[in-house]
PDB file of C-alpha atoms in Angstrom:
ATOM      1  CA  UNK A 109      31.422   0.614  -1.262  1.00 73.00           C
ATOM      2  CA  UNK A 110      29.718  -0.402  -4.526  1.00 70.00           C
ATOM      3  CA  UNK A 111      30.009   2.782  -6.849  1.00 81.00           C
ATOM      4  CA  UNK A 112      26.585   1.984  -8.498  1.00 79.00           C
ATOM      5  CA  UNK A 113      23.309   2.610  -6.830  1.00 82.00           C
ATOM      6  CA  UNK A 114      21.420  -0.555  -6.159  1.00 80.00           C
ATOM      7  CA  UNK A 115      17.651  -0.755  -6.625  1.00 81.00           C
ATOM      8  CA  UNK A 116      15.425  -3.663  -5.845  1.00 86.00           C
ATOM      9  CA  UNK A 117      12.432  -4.424  -8.135  1.00 87.00           C
ATOM     10  CA  UNK A 118       9.346  -6.609  -7.416  1.00 92.00           C
ATOM     11  CA  UNK A 119       7.252  -8.505  -9.792  1.00 91.00           C
ATOM     12  CA  UNK A 120       7.448  -9.592 -13.412  1.00 90.00           C
ATOM     13  CA  UNK A 121       7.088  -6.057 -14.859  1.00 92.00           C
ATOM     14  CA  UNK A 122      10.103  -4.800 -12.835  1.00 92.00           C
ATOM     15  CA  UNK A 123      12.105  -7.724 -13.902  1.00 90.00           C
ATOM     16  CA  UNK A 124      11.320  -7.192 -17.676  1.00 90.00           C
ATOM     17  CA  UNK A 125      11.983  -3.355 -17.150  1.00 92.00           C
ATOM     18  CA  UNK A 126      15.460  -4.297 -15.702  1.00 90.00           C
ATOM     19  CA  UNK A 127      16.078  -6.623 -18.679  1.00 90.00           C
ATOM     20  CA  UNK A 128      15.231  -3.726 -20.985  1.00 90.00           C
ATOM     21  CA  UNK A 129      17.483  -1.288 -19.212  1.00 90.00           C
ATOM     22  CA  UNK A 130      20.432  -3.617 -19.277  1.00 88.00           C
ATOM     23  CA  UNK A 131      23.163  -4.373 -21.791  1.00 88.00           C
ATOM     24  CA  UNK A 132      24.191  -7.690 -20.193  1.00 88.00           C
ATOM     25  CA  UNK A 133      23.595  -9.692 -16.987  1.00 89.00           C
ATOM     26  CA  UNK A 134      24.854 -12.310 -14.686  1.00 87.00           C
ATOM     27  CA  UNK A 135      22.372 -14.705 -13.356  1.00 88.00           C
ATOM     28  CA  UNK A 136      22.027 -17.971 -11.486  1.00 86.00           C
ATOM     29  CA  UNK A 137      21.541 -20.749 -14.009  1.00 74.00           C
ATOM     30  CA  UNK A 138      17.878 -21.907 -14.380  1.00 80.00           C
ATOM     31  CA  UNK A 139      14.837 -20.472 -16.017  1.00 86.00           C
ATOM     32  CA  UNK A 140      16.100 -16.855 -15.660  1.00 89.00           C
ATOM     33  CA  UNK A 141      18.740 -17.693 -18.160  1.00 88.00           C
ATOM     34  CA  UNK A 142      16.207 -18.713 -20.783  1.00 88.00           C
ATOM     35  CA  UNK A 143      14.119 -15.541 -19.883  1.00 90.00           C
ATOM     36  CA  UNK A 144      17.188 -13.427 -20.615  1.00 91.00           C
ATOM     37  CA  UNK A 145      17.847 -15.288 -23.864  1.00 88.00           C
ATOM     38  CA  UNK A 146      14.294 -14.600 -24.831  1.00 86.00           C
ATOM     39  CA  UNK A 147      14.556 -10.945 -24.050  1.00 89.00           C
ATOM     40  CA  UNK A 148      17.662 -10.803 -26.201  1.00 88.00           C
ATOM     41  CA  UNK A 149      19.959  -9.939 -23.115  1.00 90.00           C
ATOM     42  CA  UNK A 150      23.369 -11.597 -23.267  1.00 90.00           C
ATOM     43  CA  UNK A 151      24.155 -13.120 -19.963  1.00 89.00           C
ATOM     44  CA  UNK A 152      26.821 -15.008 -17.873  1.00 90.00           C
ATOM     45  CA  UNK A 153      25.393 -17.982 -15.976  1.00 91.00           C
ATOM     46  CA  UNK A 154      26.886 -18.396 -12.483  1.00 91.00           C
ATOM     47  CA  UNK A 155      26.142 -21.316 -10.267  1.00 88.00           C
ATOM     48  CA  UNK A 156      27.805 -22.694  -7.192  1.00 90.00           C
ATOM     49  CA  UNK A 157      26.614 -25.226  -4.717  1.00 89.00           C
ATOM     50  CA  UNK A 158      28.191 -27.054  -1.622  1.00 92.00           C
ATOM     51  CA  UNK A 159      31.198 -29.421  -2.367  1.00 89.00           C
ATOM     52  CA  UNK A 160      29.011 -32.486  -1.560  1.00 92.00           C
ATOM     53  CA  UNK A 161      26.242 -31.354  -3.949  1.00 90.00           C
ATOM     54  CA  UNK A 162      28.677 -30.776  -6.589  1.00 87.00           C
ATOM     55  CA  UNK A 163      30.415 -34.159  -6.156  1.00 90.00           C
ATOM     56  CA  UNK A 164      26.899 -35.840  -6.312  1.00 91.00           C
ATOM     57  CA  UNK A 165      25.972 -33.925  -9.416  1.00 87.00           C
ATOM     58  CA  UNK A 166      29.112 -34.633 -11.205  1.00 88.00           C
ATOM     59  CA  UNK A 167      28.533 -38.314 -10.701  1.00 90.00           C
ATOM     60  CA  UNK A 168      24.813 -38.261 -11.453  1.00 91.00           C
ATOM     61  CA  UNK A 169      24.510 -35.700 -14.291  1.00 86.00           C
ATOM     62  CA  UNK A 170      26.028 -36.385 -17.651  1.00 86.00           C
ATOM     63  CA  UNK A 171      25.508 -33.029 -19.293  1.00 86.00           C
ATOM     64  CA  UNK A 172      27.990 -30.647 -20.741  1.00 87.00           C
ATOM     65  CA  UNK A 173      26.172 -27.330 -19.958  1.00 87.00           C
ATOM     66  CA  UNK A 174      23.693 -26.262 -17.299  1.00 87.00           C
ATOM     67  CA  UNK A 175      21.950 -23.308 -19.093  1.00 89.00           C
ATOM     68  CA  UNK A 176      18.768 -24.138 -20.690  1.00 89.00           C
ATOM     69  CA  UNK A 177      19.574 -22.395 -23.894  1.00 90.00           C
ATOM     70  CA  UNK A 178      22.852 -24.313 -24.345  1.00 91.00           C
ATOM     71  CA  UNK A 179      21.061 -27.600 -23.408  1.00 91.00           C
ATOM     72  CA  UNK A 180      18.440 -26.829 -25.986  1.00 90.00           C
ATOM     73  CA  UNK A 181      20.934 -26.009 -28.781  1.00 92.00           C
ATOM     74  CA  UNK A 182      23.470 -28.599 -27.567  1.00 93.00           C
ATOM     75  CA  UNK A 183      26.294 -26.092 -27.701  1.00 93.00           C
ATOM     76  CA  UNK A 184      27.525 -23.205 -25.324  1.00 91.00           C
ATOM     77  CA  UNK A 185      25.278 -20.289 -25.842  1.00 89.00           C
ATOM     78  CA  UNK A 186      25.786 -18.283 -22.560  1.00 87.00           C
ATOM     79  CA  UNK A 187      29.184 -18.556 -20.786  1.00 88.00           C
ATOM     80  CA  UNK A 188      28.972 -20.672 -17.580  1.00 90.00           C
ATOM     81  CA  UNK A 189      30.870 -19.941 -14.501  1.00 90.00           C
ATOM     82  CA  UNK A 190      30.122 -23.040 -12.565  1.00 88.00           C
ATOM     83  CA  UNK A 191      31.292 -24.253  -9.100  1.00 88.00           C
ATOM     84  CA  UNK A 192      35.111 -23.667  -8.986  1.00 87.00           C
ATOM     85  CA  UNK A 193      34.904 -21.140 -11.868  1.00 87.00           C
ATOM     86  CA  UNK A 194      32.158 -19.246 -10.081  1.00 88.00           C
ATOM     87  CA  UNK A 195      34.066 -16.273  -8.863  1.00 89.00           C
ATOM     88  CA  UNK A 196      33.341 -12.598  -8.859  1.00 87.00           C
ATOM     89  CA  UNK A 197      36.354 -12.049 -11.143  1.00 87.00           C
ATOM     90  CA  UNK A 198      35.476 -14.841 -13.469  1.00 86.00           C
ATOM     91  CA  UNK A 199      31.835 -13.733 -13.845  1.00 84.00           C
ATOM     92  CA  UNK A 200      32.551  -9.957 -14.070  1.00 83.00           C
ATOM     93  CA  UNK A 201      35.446 -10.814 -16.642  1.00 83.00           C
ATOM     94  CA  UNK A 202      32.929 -12.598 -19.004  1.00 83.00           C
ATOM     95  CA  UNK A 203      30.522  -9.693 -19.048  1.00 79.00           C
ATOM     96  CA  UNK A 204      32.529  -6.955 -21.212  1.00 76.00           C
ATOM     97  CA  UNK A 205      32.367  -8.886 -24.638  1.00 73.00           C
ATOM     98  CA  UNK A 206      28.654  -9.171 -24.122  1.00 79.00           C
ATOM     99  CA  UNK A 207      27.969  -5.462 -23.164  1.00 79.00           C
ATOM    100  CA  UNK A 208      29.724  -3.705 -26.232  1.00 79.00           C
ATOM    101  CA  UNK A 209      28.483  -4.207 -29.844  1.00 87.00           C
ATOM    102  CA  UNK A 210      30.654  -7.210 -30.583  1.00 86.00           C
ATOM    103  CA  UNK A 211      30.230 -10.327 -32.690  1.00 89.00           C
ATOM    104  CA  UNK A 212      30.158 -12.259 -29.527  1.00 85.00           C
ATOM    105  CA  UNK A 213      27.218 -10.200 -28.241  1.00 88.00           C
ATOM    106  CA  UNK A 214      25.328 -10.521 -31.520  1.00 90.00           C
ATOM    107  CA  UNK A 215      26.082 -14.407 -31.489  1.00 89.00           C
ATOM    108  CA  UNK A 216      24.739 -14.807 -27.944  1.00 88.00           C
ATOM    109  CA  UNK A 217      21.557 -12.831 -28.860  1.00 90.00           C
ATOM    110  CA  UNK A 218      20.854 -14.756 -31.992  1.00 93.00           C
ATOM    111  CA  UNK A 219      21.459 -18.226 -30.337  1.00 92.00           C
ATOM    112  CA  UNK A 220      19.236 -17.262 -27.500  1.00 89.00           C
ATOM    113  CA  UNK A 221      16.457 -16.487 -29.931  1.00 89.00           C
ATOM    114  CA  UNK A 222      17.064 -19.755 -31.736  1.00 92.00           C
ATOM    115  CA  UNK A 223      16.703 -21.640 -28.561  1.00 90.00           C
ATOM    116  CA  UNK A 224      13.440 -19.831 -27.750  1.00 87.00           C
ATOM    117  CA  UNK A 225      12.043 -20.798 -31.235  1.00 87.00           C
ATOM    118  CA  UNK A 226      12.884 -24.340 -30.653  1.00 86.00           C
ATOM    119  CA  UNK A 227      11.132 -24.184 -27.412  1.00 83.00           C
ATOM    120  CA  UNK A 228       8.008 -22.826 -29.070  1.00 79.00           C
ATOM    121  CA  UNK A 229       8.165 -19.216 -28.749  1.00 78.00           C
ATOM    122  CA  UNK A 230       5.564 -17.352 -30.769  1.00 78.00           C
ATOM    123  CA  UNK A 231       3.970 -20.756 -31.434  1.00 79.00           C
ATOM    124  CA  UNK A 232       1.343 -22.939 -29.620  1.00 82.00           C
ATOM    125  CA  UNK A 233       1.741 -22.667 -25.876  1.00 79.00           C
ATOM    126  CA  UNK A 234       3.750 -25.455 -24.228  1.00 75.00           C
ATOM    127  CA  UNK A 235       0.940 -26.595 -22.213  1.00 81.00           C
ATOM    128  CA  UNK A 236      -1.152 -27.317 -25.253  1.00 86.00           C
ATOM    129  CA  UNK A 237       1.780 -28.900 -27.123  1.00 82.00           C
ATOM    130  CA  UNK A 238       2.206 -31.199 -24.189  1.00 85.00           C
ATOM    131  CA  UNK A 239      -1.328 -32.007 -23.993  1.00 89.00           C
ATOM    132  CA  UNK A 240      -1.448 -32.826 -27.694  1.00 88.00           C
ATOM    133  CA  UNK A 241       1.459 -35.169 -27.138  1.00 89.00           C
ATOM    134  CA  UNK A 242      -0.138 -36.978 -24.271  1.00 91.00           C
ATOM    135  CA  UNK A 243      -3.571 -37.374 -26.102  1.00 91.00           C
ATOM    136  CA  UNK A 244      -1.697 -38.884 -29.218  1.00 90.00           C
ATOM    137  CA  UNK A 245       0.064 -41.355 -27.002  1.00 88.00           C
ATOM    138  CA  UNK A 246      -3.088 -42.300 -25.418  1.00 87.00           C
ATOM    139  CA  UNK A 247      -4.881 -42.615 -28.706  1.00 85.00           C
ATOM    140  CA  UNK A 248      -2.006 -44.667 -30.182  1.00 85.00           C
ATOM    141  CA  UNK A 249      -1.924 -47.157 -27.368  1.00 80.00           C
ATOM    142  CA  UNK A 250      -5.341 -48.088 -25.984  1.00 64.00           C
ATOM    143  CA  UNK A 251      -5.542 -50.647 -23.261  1.00 67.00           C
ATOM    144  CA  UNK A 252      -7.679 -53.772 -23.340  1.00 67.00           C
ATOM    145  CA  UNK A 253     -11.256 -52.705 -23.531  1.00 63.00           C
ATOM    146  CA  UNK A 254     -10.495 -49.096 -23.667  1.00 59.00           C
ATOM    147  CA  UNK A 255     -11.871 -47.150 -26.657  1.00 59.00           C
ATOM    148  CA  UNK A 256      -9.357 -45.205 -28.601  1.00 58.00           C
ATOM    149  CA  UNK A 257      -9.610 -41.443 -28.199  1.00 59.00           C
ATOM    150  CA  UNK A 258      -9.954 -39.182 -31.212  1.00 61.00           C
ATOM    151  CA  UNK A 259      -6.633 -37.670 -32.354  1.00 58.00           C
ATOM    152  CA  UNK A 260      -6.162 -34.167 -31.442  1.00 56.00           C
TER     153      UNK A 260
END
């Protein structure tokens, strides 16, 4: 009974084409939220797990947000409909301010780009940055009888 025709795309290119053709998205929290932020596509993050998993997570995790962009910037970037708030009405209701040209839409786009820059977008690839950090730590703390490595 959905009034909009559904289409299923496969592969990275289809995903990025869908991002480019969209005004806003609803997505499961995770790396796709960061991909949407990098693409400049405002999104509402939605995530719901079993009651037991939620109870364990609430005791074990001490974070205020679950989306990567929000965690990186330490402020809410993309609205999060989590657990009890993860309802069709709640998620759908959070989308309209991000679809129209509003200050909220512009804020989400800019903050998503800011998170991507902090994570190294357009800079040295993360794998090389991580390797540099590991090599510098090894070089700074040679073990007994281990020659120091040259710094990267």
